Amino acid sequence: MNVQAAHLPGLDLKSVPWHTLTFGEGTQRVDLGVPKLTPEQLQTLARHVRTQGGAQIRALSVTQIIAAIDRAIARLLDAQNAYRQQLDRLLPLITGFDAEMVRLGLNAYLKTFRAPQLQRFVAEDFANPKLLDEFQPRAKGGMARALGPELLVHVWAGNVPGLPLWSLVCGLLVKAPAVGKTASAEPLVAALFARLLAEVEPRLADALAVVWFKGGDTESERALYAEADTVLAYGGNETLAALRQQLPVTTRFLPHGHKLSVGLVSAAALDAQHLAALVRAAALDVVRYEQQGCYSPHIFYVARGGRVSPREFAQALAGELSALQHKFARRTLSLEEAASVAGWRQGQEFIGQDGSVELIGDAQASWAVAYAEAAGPLLPCALNRTVQVQAVAALEETLPLLAAQRDFLQTVGIAASPEELHALAEGLGRAGATRICALGHMTAPEAGWHHDGRFSLLDLVRMVELEQSAEDAAEPYARYRD
């Protein structure tokens, strides 16, 4: 099966050479064609999107853009739609993730881009969304207008299917014509969405392009980045640091790098009545997309003093991970991933020689839980359903441990009483957390969340202020002057 994963408005497709990315094997093999553009073609494409696409998208109101995105998303939520069927068929083969996990995950994710959610998304950053359409009065006097980038370049990672839609939609909402560079690990979703959006709203056909080139192709990178005034990028910290060095000093750079997330369980939540639902929620956060997202938990700190002990929580979590393997089978690991999991297990066994760590789950299991009676620092696990559970006397004890990873801490999933929740929230924020949610919701952020604590839309715009002094000074020249 050969599918083209690109959207290249303004280019003669006959002149485009294609490179094949192969996923799977045998009857499960998928060949994706990705464009192998020359630097000159990349430059031509970027300029077309900036000029033609920029004129197209700026002619639409934010309300019209939201309506177009909503129509495209409605089709992707329709199981009978050809685009959705293509995603359901190909994404499991491309990513290796369980097909049912992908289907359910896509449904939950896509629903955050329906019109009501997008309207809330815009309202979250703009008290008056019409700032994105035209100059609006300001309470202090004068007027203001929010303008998106002349050309926004997205650089996407491929660890979680559909991840590009987040920044892609953000760019559309601020009327930024954009070129997105997909990752080799998952180049399909962004390209498919761009083609679908062009179908449902032809006036946006030239406002978005989706390309591919190998990381480290400095000539292609230089050609594309030179045309952009804003670059929004996802990836490892080293990759982002290298990218920053390539950008002109005047280019706005919005990086999203490596992050760590954690779960907290209060003694108040630990009783027989709540245990089953609690460990199922925690296990789902571990299993979804095999902890590849920045919001996936690496460790659960569990308080003593409940009717269920932290060790019993760890055992119940292990049981739930085992049960979920039958519903959402873990994907086949690469040699590197398998070696990482084996190395992590060996490390936990070595640490536990003195009895301080108990490794639950044998080497053949598709999951592993490392339980410790004493809390240690927040460190990454090996992903792919490996997780730590550590006991603490009280959840407040975790704050210094989390603060030590302030630069990397992102999501905290929590199960606690209302009093504990609100008492901890301030400390968690000061420790570096940018998102606090319920267990079971760690891997499903709400529409409009502030990714890594930043404004998803405000970070993309520049404000133009028309001061009251200019309006006052214009009055003597009015045709209606006295």
Coordinates of C-alpha atoms in Angstrom, one line a residue:
M1 CA 0.0 0.0 0.0
N2 CA 1.5 3.3 -1.0
V3 CA 0.1 6.6 0.3
Q4 CA 1.4 10.1 -0.2
A5 CA 2.0 12.0 3.0
A6 CA 2.3 15.6 2.0
H7 CA 0.3 18.7 1.1
L8 CA 2.2 21.0 -1.4
P9 CA 0.1 23.9 -2.6
G10 CA 1.7 25.9 -5.4
L11 CA 4.1 23.2 -6.5
D12 CA 3.9 21.2 -9.7
L13 CA 3.6 17.7 -8.2
K14 CA 5.1 16.2 -11.4
S15 CA 8.4 17.9 -10.6
V16 CA 8.5 16.6 -7.0
P17 CA 10.7 13.6 -6.3
W18 CA 9.4 11.2 -3.6
H19 CA 11.1 9.1 -0.9
T20 CA 9.4 6.0 0.5
L21 CA 9.2 5.4 4.2
T22 CA 8.3 1.8 5.0
F23 CA 6.5 0.6 8.1
G24 CA 5.7 -3.0 9.0
E25 CA 6.3 -6.0 6.8
G26 CA 4.5 -8.6 4.8
T27 CA 0.8 -8.1 4.6
Q28 CA 1.1 -5.4 7.4
R29 CA 3.5 -3.3 5.3
V30 CA 2.8 0.3 4.6
D31 CA 4.8 2.5 2.2
L32 CA 4.3 6.2 2.7
G33 CA 5.5 8.5 0.0
V34 CA 7.1 11.7 1.4
P35 CA 8.3 14.6 -0.8
K36 CA 12.0 15.0 -1.2
L37 CA 12.0 18.7 -2.1
T38 CA 15.1 20.6 -3.1
P39 CA 16.0 23.7 -1.1
E40 CA 14.8 25.8 -4.0
Q41 CA 11.4 24.0 -4.0
L42 CA 11.1 24.4 -0.3
Q43 CA 11.8 28.1 -0.7
T44 CA 9.2 28.4 -3.5
L45 CA 6.6 26.5 -1.4
A46 CA 7.2 28.6 1.7
R47 CA 6.9 31.9 -0.3
H48 CA 3.7 30.7 -1.9
V49 CA 2.1 29.8 1.4
R50 CA 3.2 33.1 2.9
T51 CA 1.8 35.2 0.1
Q52 CA -1.1 33.3 -1.4
G53 CA -2.0 31.4 1.7
G54 CA -1.5 34.4 3.9
A55 CA -4.0 36.5 1.8
Q56 CA -6.5 33.6 1.9
I57 CA -6.4 33.0 5.7
R58 CA -6.4 36.7 6.6
A59 CA -9.6 37.2 4.5
L60 CA -11.5 34.8 6.8
S61 CA -12.8 35.6 10.2
V62 CA -11.8 33.5 13.2
T63 CA -15.4 32.3 13.3
Q64 CA -15.1 31.1 9.7
I65 CA -11.8 29.4 10.4
I66 CA -13.3 27.6 13.5
A67 CA -16.2 26.4 11.4
A68 CA -13.9 25.0 8.7
I69 CA -11.8 23.1 11.3
D70 CA -15.0 21.8 12.9
R71 CA -16.2 20.5 9.6
A72 CA -12.9 18.7 9.0
I73 CA -12.9 17.3 12.5
A74 CA -16.5 16.1 12.2
R75 CA -15.5 14.0 9.2
L76 CA -12.5 12.5 11.1
L77 CA -14.9 11.6 13.9
D78 CA -17.1 9.7 11.5
A79 CA -16.1 6.0 11.4
Q80 CA -17.5 5.7 7.9
N81 CA -15.5 8.6 6.5
A82 CA -12.7 7.6 4.1
Y83 CA -10.1 9.8 5.7
R84 CA -10.9 8.3 9.2
Q85 CA -10.9 4.8 7.9
Q86 CA -7.4 5.5 6.4
L87 CA -6.2 6.7 9.8
D88 CA -7.7 3.7 11.6
R89 CA -6.1 1.3 9.2
L90 CA -2.7 2.9 8.8
L91 CA -1.8 4.5 12.1
P92 CA -1.5 1.2 14.0
L93 CA 0.7 -0.2 11.3
I94 CA 2.9 3.0 11.2
T95 CA 3.2 3.5 14.9
G96 CA 2.9 -0.1 16.2
F97 CA 0.4 1.0 18.8
D98 CA -2.7 -1.1 19.5
A99 CA -5.4 -0.4 17.0
E100 CA -8.2 0.0 19.6
M101 CA -5.9 2.3 21.6
V102 CA -5.4 4.4 18.6
R103 CA -9.1 4.5 17.7
L104 CA -10.2 5.5 21.2
G105 CA -7.3 7.9 21.6
L106 CA -8.1 9.7 18.3
N107 CA -11.7 10.0 19.2
A108 CA -10.9 11.7 22.6
Y109 CA -8.2 13.9 21.0
L110 CA -10.2 15.0 18.0
K111 CA -13.2 16.1 20.1
T112 CA -11.0 18.8 21.7
F113 CA -11.0 20.5 18.2
R114 CA -14.7 20.8 17.7
A115 CA -16.2 24.3 17.4
P116 CA -17.3 24.8 21.1
Q117 CA -13.9 23.7 22.3
L118 CA -12.1 25.9 19.8
Q119 CA -14.2 28.9 20.9
R120 CA -13.2 28.3 24.5
F121 CA -9.7 27.9 23.3
V122 CA -9.7 31.3 21.7
A123 CA -11.5 32.9 24.7
E124 CA -8.9 31.5 27.0
D125 CA -6.2 33.7 25.5
F126 CA -8.3 36.6 24.2
A127 CA -11.0 38.3 26.2
N128 CA -12.1 39.8 22.9
P129 CA -11.5 37.3 20.1
K130 CA -12.3 40.0 17.5
L131 CA -8.7 41.3 18.2
L132 CA -7.7 38.6 15.7
D133 CA -10.0 40.0 13.0
E134 CA -9.7 43.8 13.3
F135 CA -8.7 46.7 15.6
Q136 CA -10.7 46.7 18.8
P137 CA -11.2 49.4 21.5
R138 CA -9.1 49.1 24.6
A139 CA -10.3 50.0 28.1
K140 CA -7.3 52.3 28.6
G141 CA -8.1 54.2 25.3
G142 CA -7.0 53.6 21.8
M143 CA -7.3 50.4 19.9
A144 CA -5.4 47.1 19.4
R145 CA -5.0 44.3 17.0
A146 CA -3.5 40.8 17.3
L147 CA -1.5 39.7 14.2
G148 CA -0.2 36.2 13.7
P149 CA 3.1 35.3 12.0
E150 CA 3.6 36.1 8.3
L151 CA 4.9 32.5 8.0
L152 CA 4.8 29.9 10.9
V153 CA 7.0 26.8 10.5
H154 CA 6.1 23.8 12.7
V155 CA 8.7 21.2 13.4
W156 CA 6.9 18.1 14.7
A157 CA 7.9 15.0 16.7
G158 CA 6.4 11.6 15.9
N159 CA 6.2 10.0 19.3
V160 CA 2.4 10.4 19.7
P161 CA -0.1 10.0 16.8
G162 CA -1.9 13.2 15.9
L163 CA 0.4 15.5 18.0
P164 CA 0.9 17.9 15.0
L165 CA -2.8 18.9 15.1
W166 CA -2.3 20.8 18.3
S167 CA 0.1 23.4 17.0
L168 CA -1.4 23.3 13.5
V169 CA -4.8 24.3 14.8
C170 CA -3.2 27.0 17.0
G171 CA -1.6 28.5 13.9
L172 CA -4.8 28.5 12.0
L173 CA -6.7 30.2 14.8
V174 CA -4.2 33.2 14.8
K175 CA -4.4 33.3 10.9
A176 CA -0.8 32.2 10.4
P177 CA 0.0 30.6 7.0
A178 CA 2.2 27.7 7.9
V179 CA 4.6 25.0 6.7
G180 CA 4.8 21.9 8.8
K181 CA 7.7 19.5 8.8
T182 CA 6.6 16.0 9.8
A183 CA 8.7 13.4 11.6
S184 CA 9.7 10.2 9.9
A185 CA 8.1 8.2 12.7
E186 CA 4.6 9.5 11.9
P187 CA 4.2 11.7 8.8
L188 CA 0.6 10.9 8.0
V189 CA -1.9 12.7 10.2
A190 CA -0.8 16.3 9.5
A191 CA -0.7 15.7 5.7
L192 CA -4.1 14.0 5.7
F193 CA -5.7 16.8 7.8
A194 CA -4.2 19.5 5.5
R195 CA -5.8 17.9 2.5
L196 CA -9.1 17.4 4.2
L197 CA -9.1 21.0 5.4
A198 CA -8.5 22.2 1.8
E199 CA -11.5 20.1 0.7
V200 CA -13.9 21.4 3.3
E201 CA -12.7 25.0 2.9
P202 CA -10.9 25.7 -0.4
R203 CA -10.1 29.3 0.8
L204 CA -7.6 27.6 3.1
A205 CA -6.1 25.4 0.5
D206 CA -2.9 27.4 0.1
A207 CA -2.6 28.5 3.8
L208 CA -1.0 25.2 5.0
A209 CA 1.7 23.0 3.6
V210 CA 3.1 19.7 5.0
V211 CA 6.6 18.6 4.0
W212 CA 9.2 16.1 5.1
F213 CA 13.0 16.0 5.0
K214 CA 15.5 14.1 7.1
G215 CA 16.7 15.7 10.3
G216 CA 20.2 17.1 9.9
D217 CA 19.5 18.2 6.3
T218 CA 21.0 21.6 6.9
E219 CA 20.4 22.9 3.4
S220 CA 16.7 22.2 3.6
E221 CA 16.5 23.5 7.1
R222 CA 18.3 26.7 6.1
A223 CA 16.0 27.2 3.1
L224 CA 12.8 26.7 5.1
Y225 CA 13.7 28.5 8.3
A226 CA 15.0 31.6 6.4
E227 CA 11.4 32.2 5.1
A228 CA 9.8 32.0 8.6
D229 CA 9.3 34.7 11.2
T230 CA 8.2 32.2 13.8
V231 CA 9.3 28.6 14.4
L232 CA 7.4 26.3 16.8
A233 CA 9.2 23.0 17.4
Y234 CA 8.9 19.8 19.3
G235 CA 11.7 17.3 20.1
G236 CA 14.6 16.4 22.3
N237 CA 16.4 19.2 24.1
E238 CA 19.6 18.6 22.1
T239 CA 17.7 18.7 18.8
L240 CA 16.0 22.0 19.8
A241 CA 19.2 23.5 20.9
A242 CA 20.8 22.8 17.5
L243 CA 17.7 24.2 15.7
R244 CA 17.9 27.4 17.7
Q245 CA 21.4 27.9 16.5
Q246 CA 20.2 27.8 12.9
L247 CA 17.6 30.5 13.2
P248 CA 18.2 34.2 12.6
V249 CA 18.2 36.3 15.8
T250 CA 15.0 38.0 14.6
T251 CA 13.0 34.7 14.3
R252 CA 10.7 33.9 17.2
F253 CA 11.5 30.4 18.5
L254 CA 8.9 28.5 20.5
P255 CA 10.4 25.1 21.6
H256 CA 8.7 22.3 23.4
G257 CA 11.3 19.9 24.7
H258 CA 11.7 16.9 27.0
K259 CA 9.3 16.9 30.1
L260 CA 8.6 14.6 33.0
S261 CA 5.2 13.9 34.6
V262 CA 4.2 12.3 37.9
G263 CA 1.2 10.9 39.8
L264 CA 0.3 11.6 43.4
V265 CA -2.0 9.5 45.5
S266 CA -3.3 10.6 48.9
A267 CA -4.1 8.3 51.8
A268 CA -7.7 9.7 51.5
A269 CA -8.1 7.9 48.2
L270 CA -6.7 4.6 49.4
D271 CA -9.6 2.4 50.4
A272 CA -11.3 -0.7 49.1
Q273 CA -14.2 1.3 47.7
H274 CA -12.0 3.5 45.4
L275 CA -9.0 1.2 44.7
A276 CA -10.3 -0.5 41.5
A277 CA -11.2 2.8 39.8
L278 CA -8.0 4.5 41.0
V279 CA -5.6 1.9 39.7
R280 CA -7.4 1.6 36.4
A281 CA -7.1 5.4 35.9
A282 CA -3.4 5.3 36.8
A283 CA -2.8 2.3 34.5
L284 CA -4.5 3.9 31.6
D285 CA -2.2 6.9 32.0
V286 CA 0.7 4.5 31.8
V287 CA -0.6 2.4 28.9
R288 CA -1.8 5.2 26.5
Y289 CA 0.7 5.5 23.8
E290 CA 3.2 3.6 25.9
Q291 CA 4.3 6.7 27.9
Q292 CA 5.7 8.4 24.8
G293 CA 4.0 11.7 25.6
C294 CA 5.4 14.4 27.9
Y295 CA 2.3 14.1 30.1
S296 CA 2.7 10.4 30.7
P297 CA 3.6 9.4 34.3
H298 CA 7.0 7.9 35.2
I299 CA 6.4 7.6 38.9
F300 CA 3.5 7.5 41.4
Y301 CA 4.2 8.8 44.9
V302 CA 1.7 7.1 47.2
A303 CA 1.0 8.3 50.8
R304 CA 0.9 6.0 53.7
G305 CA -1.9 6.0 56.2
G306 CA -4.8 4.8 54.0
R307 CA -6.7 1.6 54.4
V308 CA -4.8 0.4 51.3
S309 CA -1.0 0.5 51.7
P310 CA 1.3 1.9 49.0
R311 CA 2.6 -1.6 48.4
E312 CA -0.9 -2.9 47.9
F313 CA -1.5 0.0 45.4
A314 CA 1.6 -1.0 43.5
Q315 CA 0.4 -4.6 43.4
A316 CA -3.1 -3.6 42.2
L317 CA -1.5 -1.3 39.6
A318 CA 0.6 -4.2 38.3
G319 CA -2.6 -6.4 38.1
E320 CA -4.4 -3.7 36.1
L321 CA -1.4 -3.3 33.7
S322 CA -1.5 -7.1 33.2
A323 CA -5.3 -6.9 32.5
L324 CA -4.9 -4.0 30.1
Q325 CA -2.4 -6.0 28.0
H326 CA -5.3 -8.2 26.9
K327 CA -7.3 -5.1 25.8
F328 CA -4.5 -2.9 24.5
A329 CA -1.5 -5.1 23.6
R330 CA 1.8 -3.4 24.0
R331 CA 3.5 -2.7 20.6
T332 CA 6.5 -4.7 19.5
L333 CA 9.6 -2.9 20.8
S334 CA 12.6 -2.0 18.7
L335 CA 15.9 -3.5 19.7
E336 CA 16.9 -0.2 21.3
E337 CA 13.6 0.0 23.3
A338 CA 13.8 -3.6 24.4
A339 CA 17.4 -3.0 25.6
S340 CA 16.3 0.2 27.5
V341 CA 13.5 -1.8 29.3
A342 CA 15.9 -4.6 30.1
G343 CA 18.5 -2.1 31.4
W344 CA 15.9 -0.4 33.6
R345 CA 14.8 -3.7 35.1
Q346 CA 18.4 -4.7 35.8
G347 CA 19.0 -1.3 37.4
Q348 CA 15.9 -1.7 39.7
E349 CA 17.0 -5.2 40.6
F350 CA 20.5 -4.0 41.5
I351 CA 19.1 -1.2 43.7
G352 CA 16.8 -3.6 45.3
Q353 CA 19.4 -6.1 46.4
D354 CA 19.1 -4.6 49.9
G355 CA 15.3 -5.0 49.8
S356 CA 14.7 -1.3 49.2
V357 CA 13.0 -1.9 45.8
E358 CA 10.7 -4.7 44.8
L359 CA 10.3 -5.3 41.1
I360 CA 6.8 -6.6 40.3
G361 CA 6.3 -8.4 37.0
D362 CA 8.7 -11.0 35.5
A363 CA 11.0 -10.3 32.6
Q364 CA 8.6 -11.8 30.1
A365 CA 5.7 -9.5 31.1
S366 CA 4.8 -6.5 28.9
W367 CA 4.9 -4.2 31.9
A368 CA 6.9 -3.7 35.1
V369 CA 6.3 -1.9 38.4
A370 CA 9.2 -1.0 40.7
Y371 CA 8.0 -0.5 44.3
A372 CA 10.1 1.3 46.9
E373 CA 9.3 1.9 50.6
A374 CA 11.2 5.2 50.5
A375 CA 10.7 8.1 48.1
G376 CA 13.5 9.0 45.7
P377 CA 14.1 11.7 43.1
L378 CA 11.8 12.0 40.1
L379 CA 13.7 10.2 37.4
P380 CA 12.5 8.9 34.0
C381 CA 11.7 5.2 33.6
A382 CA 12.2 3.2 30.4
L383 CA 8.8 4.0 29.0
N384 CA 6.7 1.2 27.4
R385 CA 4.8 0.4 30.6
T386 CA 7.6 0.6 33.1
V387 CA 6.7 2.7 36.1
Q388 CA 7.8 3.3 39.7
V389 CA 5.6 3.5 42.8
Q390 CA 7.2 5.0 45.9
A391 CA 5.8 5.4 49.4
V392 CA 5.8 8.8 51.2
A393 CA 4.5 9.7 54.7
A394 CA 2.6 12.7 53.2
L395 CA 2.3 14.2 49.7
E396 CA 3.9 17.4 50.8
E397 CA 7.2 15.5 51.1
T398 CA 7.3 15.2 47.3
L399 CA 7.5 18.9 46.7
P400 CA 11.3 19.2 47.1
L401 CA 11.8 16.1 44.9
L402 CA 9.6 17.6 42.2
A403 CA 11.3 21.0 42.5
A404 CA 14.6 19.4 41.8
Q405 CA 13.3 18.7 38.3
R406 CA 11.7 22.2 37.9
D407 CA 13.0 22.6 34.4
F408 CA 11.4 19.4 33.2
L409 CA 8.3 18.9 35.4
Q410 CA 5.0 19.2 33.5
T411 CA 1.9 17.3 34.4
V412 CA 0.9 16.1 37.9
G413 CA -2.0 13.6 38.1
I414 CA -3.5 13.6 41.6
A415 CA -6.0 11.7 43.6
A416 CA -6.7 13.6 46.9
S417 CA -9.4 15.2 49.0
P418 CA -10.5 18.7 48.0
E419 CA -8.7 20.2 51.0
E420 CA -5.4 18.4 50.1
L421 CA -5.8 19.3 46.4
H422 CA -6.1 23.0 47.0
A423 CA -3.4 23.0 49.6
L424 CA -1.0 21.2 47.3
A425 CA -1.7 23.1 44.1
E426 CA 0.3 26.2 45.2
G427 CA 3.3 24.1 46.1
L428 CA 3.1 22.1 42.9
G429 CA 3.0 25.2 40.9
R430 CA 6.1 26.6 42.6
A431 CA 7.8 23.3 42.1
G432 CA 7.5 23.7 38.4
A433 CA 4.3 21.9 37.5
T434 CA 2.3 23.5 34.7
R435 CA -0.7 21.2 34.7
I436 CA -2.6 19.5 37.6
C437 CA -5.3 17.0 36.7
A438 CA -7.1 13.9 37.8
L439 CA -5.5 10.5 37.4
G440 CA -6.8 9.0 34.2
H441 CA -6.7 12.4 32.5
M442 CA -2.9 12.9 32.4
T443 CA -2.7 11.9 28.7
A444 CA -5.8 13.8 27.7
P445 CA -5.3 17.5 28.2
E446 CA -8.3 19.8 28.0
A447 CA -8.9 22.0 25.0
G448 CA -7.0 25.3 25.4
W449 CA -4.6 24.0 28.0
H450 CA -1.4 26.1 28.5
H451 CA 1.2 23.7 27.1
D452 CA 4.3 23.8 29.3
G453 CA 2.7 26.7 31.1
R454 CA 2.7 29.0 28.0
F455 CA -0.1 30.6 26.1
S456 CA -0.9 28.5 23.0
L457 CA -2.2 31.5 21.0
L458 CA -0.8 34.6 22.6
D459 CA 2.7 33.3 22.2
L460 CA 2.1 33.3 18.4
V461 CA 0.9 36.8 17.9
R462 CA 2.2 40.3 18.1
M463 CA 0.0 43.1 19.4
V464 CA -0.3 46.3 17.4
E465 CA -1.5 49.3 19.5
L466 CA -3.2 52.3 18.0
E467 CA -2.8 54.8 20.8
Q468 CA -5.4 57.4 21.9
S469 CA -2.9 60.1 21.0
A470 CA -3.0 59.1 17.3
E471 CA -6.8 59.2 17.3
D472 CA -6.8 62.6 19.0
A473 CA -4.2 64.0 16.7
A474 CA -6.3 62.8 13.7
E475 CA -9.4 64.8 14.7
P476 CA -8.3 68.2 13.4
Y477 CA -8.0 66.7 9.9
A478 CA -11.4 65.1 9.8
R479 CA -13.8 66.2 7.1
Y480 CA -16.4 66.9 9.7
R481 CA -14.1 69.3 11.8
D482 CA -15.6 72.6 13.0

